[in-house]
PDB file of C-alpha atoms in Angstrom:
ATOM      1  CA  VAL A   1      -5.038 -13.310  -6.823  1.00 42.00           C
ATOM      2  CA  ARG A   2      -8.223 -11.430  -5.944  1.00 42.00           C
ATOM      3  CA  VAL A   3      -8.265 -12.598  -2.583  1.00 42.00           C
ATOM      4  CA  GLU A   4      -4.639 -11.866  -1.984  1.00 44.00           C
ATOM      5  CA  LYS A   5      -5.211  -8.224  -3.439  1.00 40.00           C
ATOM      6  CA  GLU A   6      -8.156  -7.854  -1.097  1.00 42.00           C
ATOM      7  CA  ASN A   7      -6.060  -9.034   1.841  1.00 41.00           C
ATOM      8  CA  GLN A   8      -3.272  -6.525   0.989  1.00 40.00           C
ATOM      9  CA  GLU A   9      -5.795  -3.760   0.754  1.00 42.00           C
ATOM     10  CA  GLU A  10      -7.143  -4.636   4.228  1.00 43.00           C
ATOM     11  CA  ASN A  11      -3.721  -4.732   5.735  1.00 40.00           C
ATOM     12  CA  GLY A  12      -2.872  -1.498   4.080  1.00 42.00           C
ATOM     13  CA  SER A  13      -0.178  -2.966   1.923  1.00 40.00           C
ATOM     14  CA  GLY A  14      -1.734  -2.666  -1.436  1.00 41.00           C
ATOM     15  CA  SER A  15      -0.310  -0.451  -4.098  1.00 38.00           C
ATOM     16  CA  GLY A  16      -2.366   2.568  -2.603  1.00 39.00           C
ATOM     17  CA  GLY A  17      -1.553   1.707   1.007  1.00 37.00           C
ATOM     18  CA  THR A  18       0.755   3.078   3.478  1.00 36.00           C
ATOM     19  CA  GLY A  19       3.062  -0.057   3.303  1.00 37.00           C
ATOM     20  CA  ALA A  20       2.559  -0.826   6.946  1.00 39.00           C
ATOM     21  CA  GLY A  21       1.536  -4.475   6.209  1.00 40.00           C
ATOM     22  CA  THR A  22       3.751  -7.201   4.925  1.00 41.00           C
ATOM     23  CA  GLY A  23       4.561  -6.951   1.209  1.00 46.00           C
ATOM     24  CA  GLY A  24       4.239  -3.267   1.021  1.00 47.00           C
ATOM     25  CA  THR A  25       6.214  -0.987  -1.267  1.00 50.00           C
ATOM     26  CA  SER A  26       8.045   0.966   1.152  1.00 54.00           C
ATOM     27  CA  SER A  27      10.628  -1.843   1.939  1.00 59.00           C
ATOM     28  CA  SER A  28      11.321  -1.972  -1.817  1.00 64.00           C
ATOM     29  CA  VAL A  29      11.702   1.735  -2.010  1.00 61.00           C
ATOM     30  CA  ALA A  30      14.059   1.719   1.019  1.00 66.00           C
ATOM     31  CA  ASP A  31      16.064  -0.999  -0.472  1.00 75.00           C
ATOM     32  CA  GLU A  32      16.336   0.837  -4.011  1.00 80.00           C
ATOM     33  CA  CYS A  33      17.047   4.274  -2.514  1.00 88.00           C
ATOM     34  CA  GLY A  34      17.385   4.326   1.235  1.00 90.00           C
ATOM     35  CA  PRO A  35      20.509   5.846   3.247  1.00 91.00           C
ATOM     36  CA  GLN A  36      22.352   2.473   2.754  1.00 94.00           C
ATOM     37  CA  THR A  37      22.482   2.923  -1.028  1.00 92.00           C
ATOM     38  CA  VAL A  38      24.739   5.957  -0.649  1.00 95.00           C
ATOM     39  CA  ASP A  39      27.117   4.490   2.121  1.00 94.00           C
ATOM     40  CA  GLY A  40      30.764   5.222   1.193  1.00 94.00           C
ATOM     41  CA  ILE A  41      29.787   7.869  -1.180  1.00 96.00           C
ATOM     42  CA  ILE A  42      31.654  11.079   0.086  1.00 97.00           C
ATOM     43  CA  ILE A  43      31.640  14.588  -1.372  1.00 97.00           C
ATOM     44  CA  GLY A  44      34.592  15.369  -3.236  1.00 97.00           C
ATOM     45  CA  SER A  45      35.398  11.734  -4.271  1.00 97.00           C
ATOM     46  CA  ARG A  46      35.999  10.926  -7.817  1.00 98.00           C
ATOM     47  CA  CYS A  47      33.336   8.616  -9.519  1.00 97.00           C
ATOM     48  CA  GLU A  48      32.367   6.822 -12.608  1.00 97.00           C
ATOM     49  CA  ILE A  49      28.544   6.560 -13.540  1.00 96.00           C
ATOM     50  CA  GLN A  50      26.993   3.457 -14.885  1.00 94.00           C
ATOM     51  CA  PRO A  51      25.718   2.817 -17.509  1.00 92.00           C
ATOM     52  CA  GLY A  52      27.818   5.022 -19.791  1.00 91.00           C
ATOM     53  CA  GLY A  53      31.156   5.325 -17.904  1.00 94.00           C
ATOM     54  CA  ARG A  54      30.830   9.255 -17.458  1.00 95.00           C
ATOM     55  CA  ARG A  55      33.238  10.626 -14.950  1.00 97.00           C
ATOM     56  CA  GLY A  56      32.927  13.435 -12.509  1.00 97.00           C
ATOM     57  CA  THR A  57      33.246  14.373  -8.808  1.00 98.00           C
ATOM     58  CA  VAL A  58      30.569  13.742  -6.120  1.00 98.00           C
ATOM     59  CA  ALA A  59      29.140  17.265  -4.925  1.00 98.00           C
ATOM     60  CA  PHE A  60      26.060  16.215  -3.141  1.00 97.00           C
ATOM     61  CA  VAL A  61      24.662  13.108  -1.209  1.00 97.00           C
ATOM     62  CA  GLY A  62      21.236  13.061   0.497  1.00 96.00           C
ATOM     63  CA  GLU A  63      17.686  13.407  -0.122  1.00 95.00           C
ATOM     64  CA  VAL A  64      16.135  15.611  -2.852  1.00 94.00           C
ATOM     65  CA  PRO A  65      12.424  15.937  -2.048  1.00 92.00           C
ATOM     66  CA  GLU A  66      11.761  17.821  -5.449  1.00 92.00           C
ATOM     67  CA  ILE A  67      12.716  14.835  -7.376  1.00 90.00           C
ATOM     68  CA  GLY A  68      10.028  12.165  -7.590  1.00 85.00           C
ATOM     69  CA  GLY A  69      10.572   8.761  -6.141  1.00 85.00           C
ATOM     70  CA  GLY A  70      11.963   9.910  -2.819  1.00 88.00           C
ATOM     71  CA  GLY A  71      14.906   8.466  -1.223  1.00 93.00           C
ATOM     72  CA  HIS A  72      18.736   9.329  -1.281  1.00 96.00           C
ATOM     73  CA  TRP A  73      20.564  10.850  -4.346  1.00 96.00           C
ATOM     74  CA  VAL A  74      24.176  11.478  -5.464  1.00 97.00           C
ATOM     75  CA  GLY A  75      24.804  14.753  -7.179  1.00 97.00           C
ATOM     76  CA  VAL A  76      27.689  14.639  -9.617  1.00 98.00           C
ATOM     77  CA  LYS A  77      29.704  17.355 -11.299  1.00 98.00           C
ATOM     78  CA  PHE A  78      30.479  15.777 -14.601  1.00 97.00           C
ATOM     79  CA  ASP A  79      34.004  16.322 -16.279  1.00 96.00           C
ATOM     80  CA  GLU A  80      32.104  17.005 -19.620  1.00 95.00           C
ATOM     81  CA  PRO A  81      28.742  18.634 -20.464  1.00 95.00           C
ATOM     82  CA  VAL A  82      26.759  15.325 -20.344  1.00 95.00           C
ATOM     83  CA  GLY A  83      24.360  16.008 -17.568  1.00 95.00           C
ATOM     84  CA  ARG A  84      20.942  17.310 -17.328  1.00 94.00           C
ATOM     85  CA  THR A  85      21.325  20.104 -14.650  1.00 94.00           C
ATOM     86  CA  ASP A  86      23.588  22.627 -13.350  1.00 95.00           C
ATOM     87  CA  GLY A  87      22.956  21.387  -9.660  1.00 96.00           C
ATOM     88  CA  THR A  88      19.524  22.866  -9.393  1.00 95.00           C
ATOM     89  CA  VAL A  89      16.204  21.134  -9.177  1.00 94.00           C
ATOM     90  CA  GLY A  90      13.075  22.708 -10.352  1.00 86.00           C
ATOM     91  CA  GLY A  91      14.210  24.955 -13.013  1.00 74.00           C
ATOM     92  CA  GLU A  92      15.593  28.664 -12.726  1.00 72.00           C
ATOM     93  CA  SER A  93      13.571  29.380  -9.479  1.00 78.00           C
ATOM     94  CA  GLY A  94      14.427  25.953  -8.041  1.00 88.00           C
ATOM     95  CA  LYS A  95      16.657  24.719  -5.172  1.00 94.00           C
ATOM     96  CA  ARG A  96      20.343  24.703  -5.748  1.00 95.00           C
ATOM     97  CA  TYR A  97      21.922  21.433  -4.205  1.00 96.00           C
ATOM     98  CA  PHE A  98      25.419  22.010  -5.700  1.00 97.00           C
ATOM     99  CA  ASP A  99      27.401  24.286  -8.339  1.00 97.00           C
ATOM    100  CA  ALA A 100      28.064  22.022 -11.427  1.00 97.00           C
ATOM    101  CA  GLY A 101      29.961  24.889 -12.945  1.00 94.00           C
ATOM    102  CA  GLY A 102      27.348  25.140 -15.890  1.00 93.00           C
ATOM    103  CA  THR A 103      24.519  23.909 -17.768  1.00 91.00           C
ATOM    104  CA  ASN A 104      24.574  20.165 -18.334  1.00 95.00           C
ATOM    105  CA  MET A 105      27.503  19.660 -16.160  1.00 97.00           C
ATOM    106  CA  GLY A 106      25.659  17.916 -13.520  1.00 97.00           C
ATOM    107  CA  GLY A 107      23.212  15.219 -12.730  1.00 96.00           C
ATOM    108  CA  PHE A 108      21.343  13.442  -9.818  1.00 96.00           C
ATOM    109  CA  LEU A 109      21.922   9.861  -9.720  1.00 96.00           C
ATOM    110  CA  ARG A 110      21.030   6.945  -7.607  1.00 96.00           C
ATOM    111  CA  GLY A 111      23.692   5.371  -5.465  1.00 96.00           C
ATOM    112  CA  LYS A 112      23.610   2.081  -7.220  1.00 95.00           C
ATOM    113  CA  ASN A 113      24.705   3.806 -10.452  1.00 96.00           C
ATOM    114  CA  VAL A 114      27.574   5.619  -8.761  1.00 97.00           C
ATOM    115  CA  GLN A 115      31.096   3.960  -8.117  1.00 96.00           C
ATOM    116  CA  VAL A 116      33.591   5.880  -6.159  1.00 96.00           C
ATOM    117  CA  GLY A 117      37.364   5.390  -6.709  1.00 95.00           C
ATOM    118  CA  ASP A 118      40.378   6.366  -8.709  1.00 93.00           C
ATOM    119  CA  PHE A 119      38.723   7.650 -11.783  1.00 93.00           C
ATOM    120  CA  PRO A 120      40.830  10.479 -13.180  1.00 91.00           C
ATOM    121  CA  GLU A 121      39.580  12.883 -15.793  1.00 91.00           C
ATOM    122  CA  ARG A 122      40.033  11.313 -19.283  1.00 85.00           C
ATOM    123  CA  ASP A 123      42.515  13.011 -21.523  1.00 79.00           C
ATOM    124  CA  ILE A 124      40.735  13.711 -24.972  1.00 70.00           C
ATOM    125  CA  MET A 125      44.151  13.309 -26.602  1.00 71.00           C
ATOM    126  CA  ASP A 126      44.398   9.684 -25.201  1.00 68.00           C
ATOM    127  CA  ASP A 127      41.092   9.006 -27.031  1.00 60.00           C
ATOM    128  CA  LEU A 128      42.522  10.334 -30.171  1.00 60.00           C
ATOM    129  CA  ASP A 129      45.740   8.467 -30.007  1.00 60.00           C
ATOM    130  CA  SER A 130      43.987   5.127 -29.349  1.00 56.00           C
ATOM    131  CA  ALA A 131      41.706   5.655 -32.291  1.00 54.00           C
ATOM    132  CA  SER A 132      44.611   6.469 -34.726  1.00 53.00           C
ATOM    133  CA  SER A 133      46.822   3.529 -33.477  1.00 53.00           C
ATOM    134  CA  ASP A 134      44.870   0.845 -35.214  1.00 53.00           C
ATOM    135  CA  GLY A 135      47.810  -0.051 -37.566  1.00 51.00           C
ATOM    136  CA  GLU A 136      46.339   1.846 -40.509  1.00 50.00           C
ATOM    137  CA  ASP A 137      47.490   5.129 -41.965  1.00 49.00           C
ATOM    138  CA  GLU A 138      45.241   8.074 -41.873  1.00 51.00           C
ATOM    139  CA  LEU A 139      44.953  10.362 -44.849  1.00 46.00           C
TER     140      LEU A 139
END
């Protein structure tokens, strides 16, 4: 193991290296968050986020240097206040990437967690109706 680590450091592919050698971390970063991870995700598309099943509309697709980890991100404007941002990164004086329409209405997510498709807004009344249709009377 020590010899392998020394070889990686010599090749520049150790954990502190540039990733230029074989086995570097840059390829895994590209696999996890490269441009291919957001292919087919188009601004304006309806989406559902996993885990959790939160729904919203894609409002941004691209790189956000202010967020650690690098790579590509998907900005989502949620239907309900379940997010962590208003579309801004870096606090009040930060950079706005999209307008989420309010505090906690947006989020930046990795493409692997975003599924685009026919995901209409959920009707809160549907949730109430299904909860009360369990065959029992409610007092």
